[in-house]
Amino acid sequence: MVKGHVAVIKVARPDVDEEVVEVLERAVNLLGGLEKFVGPGDKVVVKPNLLLPRPAATVPLQV
């Protein structure tokens, strides 16, 4: 089984797109750069876990 590589970096303002992009670039660089893992024609999935400081919300329960 191939093990995945993970980088975890906290984003100060996850609601600011530019900061998310900057942190994503830092994370990739910490892992050694895309060239280390990705070859020509490879497909890549990047799954950021973004949590925003918003109050919980629910919808009315309908039966």
Short mmCIF file of N, CA and C in Angstrom, two decimals:
data_model
loop_
_atom_site.label_atom_id
_atom_site.label_comp_id
_atom_site.label_asym_id
_atom_site.label_seq_id
_atom_site.Cartn_x
_atom_site.Cartn_y
_atom_site.Cartn_z
N MET A 1 0.85 -1.18 0.00
CA MET A 1 0.00 0.00 0.00
C MET A 1 0.89 1.24 0.00
N VAL A 2 0.52 2.21 -0.80
CA VAL A 2 1.26 3.46 -0.87
C VAL A 2 0.78 4.38 0.24
N LYS A 3 1.73 4.92 0.99
CA LYS A 3 1.37 5.85 2.06
C LYS A 3 1.24 7.25 1.49
N GLY A 4 0.30 8.00 2.02
CA GLY A 4 0.12 9.38 1.59
C GLY A 4 1.07 10.31 2.31
N HIS A 5 1.22 11.48 1.80
CA HIS A 5 2.04 12.51 2.41
C HIS A 5 1.12 13.63 2.86
N VAL A 6 1.40 14.16 4.04
CA VAL A 6 0.50 15.16 4.63
C VAL A 6 1.32 16.34 5.13
N ALA A 7 0.81 17.53 4.91
CA ALA A 7 1.37 18.75 5.51
C ALA A 7 0.23 19.48 6.19
N VAL A 8 0.46 19.91 7.42
CA VAL A 8 -0.58 20.62 8.17
C VAL A 8 -0.05 22.01 8.51
N ILE A 9 -0.76 23.02 8.07
CA ILE A 9 -0.39 24.41 8.36
C ILE A 9 -1.66 25.17 8.71
N LYS A 10 -1.59 25.95 9.77
CA LYS A 10 -2.75 26.75 10.18
C LYS A 10 -2.82 28.03 9.34
N VAL A 11 -4.01 28.35 8.88
CA VAL A 11 -4.25 29.58 8.12
C VAL A 11 -4.86 30.60 9.07
N ALA A 12 -4.24 31.76 9.17
CA ALA A 12 -4.74 32.79 10.08
C ALA A 12 -6.11 33.29 9.66
N ARG A 13 -6.31 33.46 8.36
CA ARG A 13 -7.59 33.98 7.86
C ARG A 13 -8.06 33.09 6.71
N PRO A 14 -8.75 31.98 7.01
CA PRO A 14 -9.17 31.04 5.97
C PRO A 14 -10.21 31.59 5.01
N ASP A 15 -10.78 32.73 5.35
CA ASP A 15 -11.77 33.34 4.46
C ASP A 15 -11.13 34.25 3.41
N VAL A 16 -9.80 34.36 3.43
CA VAL A 16 -9.06 35.18 2.46
C VAL A 16 -8.37 34.24 1.47
N ASP A 17 -8.87 34.22 0.25
CA ASP A 17 -8.38 33.28 -0.76
C ASP A 17 -6.87 33.33 -0.94
N GLU A 18 -6.30 34.52 -0.96
CA GLU A 18 -4.86 34.65 -1.18
C GLU A 18 -4.06 33.95 -0.09
N GLU A 19 -4.54 34.01 1.15
CA GLU A 19 -3.84 33.34 2.25
C GLU A 19 -3.93 31.83 2.12
N VAL A 20 -5.07 31.34 1.68
CA VAL A 20 -5.23 29.89 1.48
C VAL A 20 -4.28 29.41 0.40
N VAL A 21 -4.18 30.15 -0.70
CA VAL A 21 -3.27 29.78 -1.79
C VAL A 21 -1.83 29.80 -1.30
N GLU A 22 -1.46 30.83 -0.53
CA GLU A 22 -0.10 30.93 -0.01
C GLU A 22 0.24 29.74 0.88
N VAL A 23 -0.67 29.36 1.76
CA VAL A 23 -0.43 28.24 2.66
C VAL A 23 -0.37 26.93 1.88
N LEU A 24 -1.19 26.79 0.86
CA LEU A 24 -1.14 25.59 0.03
C LEU A 24 0.22 25.47 -0.64
N GLU A 25 0.73 26.58 -1.16
CA GLU A 25 2.06 26.56 -1.78
C GLU A 25 3.14 26.19 -0.77
N ARG A 26 3.04 26.73 0.46
CA ARG A 26 4.00 26.38 1.52
C ARG A 26 3.93 24.90 1.84
N ALA A 27 2.73 24.36 1.92
CA ALA A 27 2.56 22.94 2.25
C ALA A 27 3.20 22.06 1.18
N VAL A 28 2.97 22.38 -0.07
CA VAL A 28 3.55 21.60 -1.17
C VAL A 28 5.07 21.69 -1.11
N ASN A 29 5.60 22.87 -0.83
CA ASN A 29 7.05 23.03 -0.73
C ASN A 29 7.63 22.24 0.44
N LEU A 30 6.91 22.18 1.56
CA LEU A 30 7.37 21.39 2.71
C LEU A 30 7.47 19.91 2.36
N LEU A 31 6.63 19.46 1.47
CA LEU A 31 6.64 18.05 1.06
C LEU A 31 7.70 17.76 -0.01
N GLY A 32 8.41 18.79 -0.44
CA GLY A 32 9.45 18.59 -1.44
C GLY A 32 9.10 19.07 -2.82
N GLY A 33 7.96 19.72 -2.97
CA GLY A 33 7.53 20.21 -4.27
C GLY A 33 6.75 19.17 -5.04
N LEU A 34 5.91 19.62 -5.95
CA LEU A 34 5.08 18.70 -6.73
C LEU A 34 5.91 17.74 -7.57
N GLU A 35 7.07 18.20 -8.04
CA GLU A 35 7.89 17.36 -8.90
C GLU A 35 8.29 16.06 -8.21
N LYS A 36 8.34 16.07 -6.88
CA LYS A 36 8.73 14.88 -6.12
C LYS A 36 7.68 13.78 -6.22
N PHE A 37 6.42 14.16 -6.42
CA PHE A 37 5.33 13.19 -6.38
C PHE A 37 4.57 13.06 -7.68
N VAL A 38 4.64 14.08 -8.53
CA VAL A 38 3.79 14.14 -9.71
C VAL A 38 4.62 14.13 -10.97
N GLY A 39 4.24 13.26 -11.88
CA GLY A 39 4.90 13.21 -13.18
C GLY A 39 4.00 13.76 -14.26
N PRO A 40 4.54 13.92 -15.45
CA PRO A 40 3.72 14.41 -16.57
C PRO A 40 2.51 13.50 -16.80
N GLY A 41 1.34 14.09 -16.92
CA GLY A 41 0.12 13.33 -17.17
C GLY A 41 -0.55 12.79 -15.93
N ASP A 42 0.09 12.89 -14.76
CA ASP A 42 -0.53 12.41 -13.52
C ASP A 42 -1.69 13.31 -13.13
N LYS A 43 -2.64 12.73 -12.42
CA LYS A 43 -3.76 13.50 -11.88
C LYS A 43 -3.52 13.70 -10.40
N VAL A 44 -3.88 14.88 -9.91
CA VAL A 44 -3.64 15.23 -8.52
C VAL A 44 -4.92 15.73 -7.89
N VAL A 45 -5.16 15.31 -6.65
CA VAL A 45 -6.29 15.82 -5.88
C VAL A 45 -5.72 16.51 -4.65
N VAL A 46 -6.13 17.74 -4.43
CA VAL A 46 -5.74 18.48 -3.24
C VAL A 46 -7.01 18.70 -2.44
N LYS A 47 -7.01 18.20 -1.20
CA LYS A 47 -8.20 18.31 -0.37
C LYS A 47 -7.87 19.15 0.87
N PRO A 48 -8.11 20.45 0.79
CA PRO A 48 -7.90 21.26 1.98
C PRO A 48 -9.08 21.10 2.94
N ASN A 49 -8.78 21.03 4.22
CA ASN A 49 -9.83 21.02 5.24
C ASN A 49 -9.94 22.43 5.78
N LEU A 50 -10.96 23.14 5.35
CA LEU A 50 -11.15 24.52 5.78
C LEU A 50 -12.34 24.62 6.71
N LEU A 51 -12.10 25.17 7.87
CA LEU A 51 -13.17 25.41 8.83
C LEU A 51 -13.21 26.91 9.09
N LEU A 52 -14.37 27.49 8.91
CA LEU A 52 -14.51 28.92 9.10
C LEU A 52 -15.21 29.21 10.42
N PRO A 53 -14.83 30.30 11.08
CA PRO A 53 -15.43 30.64 12.37
C PRO A 53 -16.84 31.21 12.19
N ARG A 54 -17.78 30.34 12.00
CA ARG A 54 -19.18 30.74 11.84
C ARG A 54 -20.02 29.96 12.84
N PRO A 55 -21.12 30.54 13.27
CA PRO A 55 -21.98 29.81 14.20
C PRO A 55 -22.62 28.60 13.51
N ALA A 56 -22.93 27.61 14.30
CA ALA A 56 -23.59 26.42 13.76
C ALA A 56 -24.96 26.79 13.20
N ALA A 57 -25.35 26.10 12.16
CA ALA A 57 -26.65 26.38 11.54
C ALA A 57 -27.36 25.06 11.26
N THR A 58 -28.65 25.07 11.42
CA THR A 58 -29.45 23.90 11.09
C THR A 58 -30.64 24.35 10.27
N VAL A 59 -31.28 23.40 9.66
CA VAL A 59 -32.49 23.70 8.90
C VAL A 59 -33.68 23.12 9.66
N PRO A 60 -34.87 23.66 9.46
CA PRO A 60 -36.04 23.10 10.15
C PRO A 60 -36.25 21.63 9.75
N LEU A 61 -36.54 20.81 10.73
CA LEU A 61 -36.80 19.40 10.46
C LEU A 61 -38.18 19.27 9.84
N GLN A 62 -38.23 18.63 8.69
CA GLN A 62 -39.51 18.42 8.02
C GLN A 62 -39.73 16.92 7.88
N VAL A 63 -40.93 16.50 8.25
CA VAL A 63 -41.25 15.07 8.18
C VAL A 63 -42.05 14.79 6.93
#
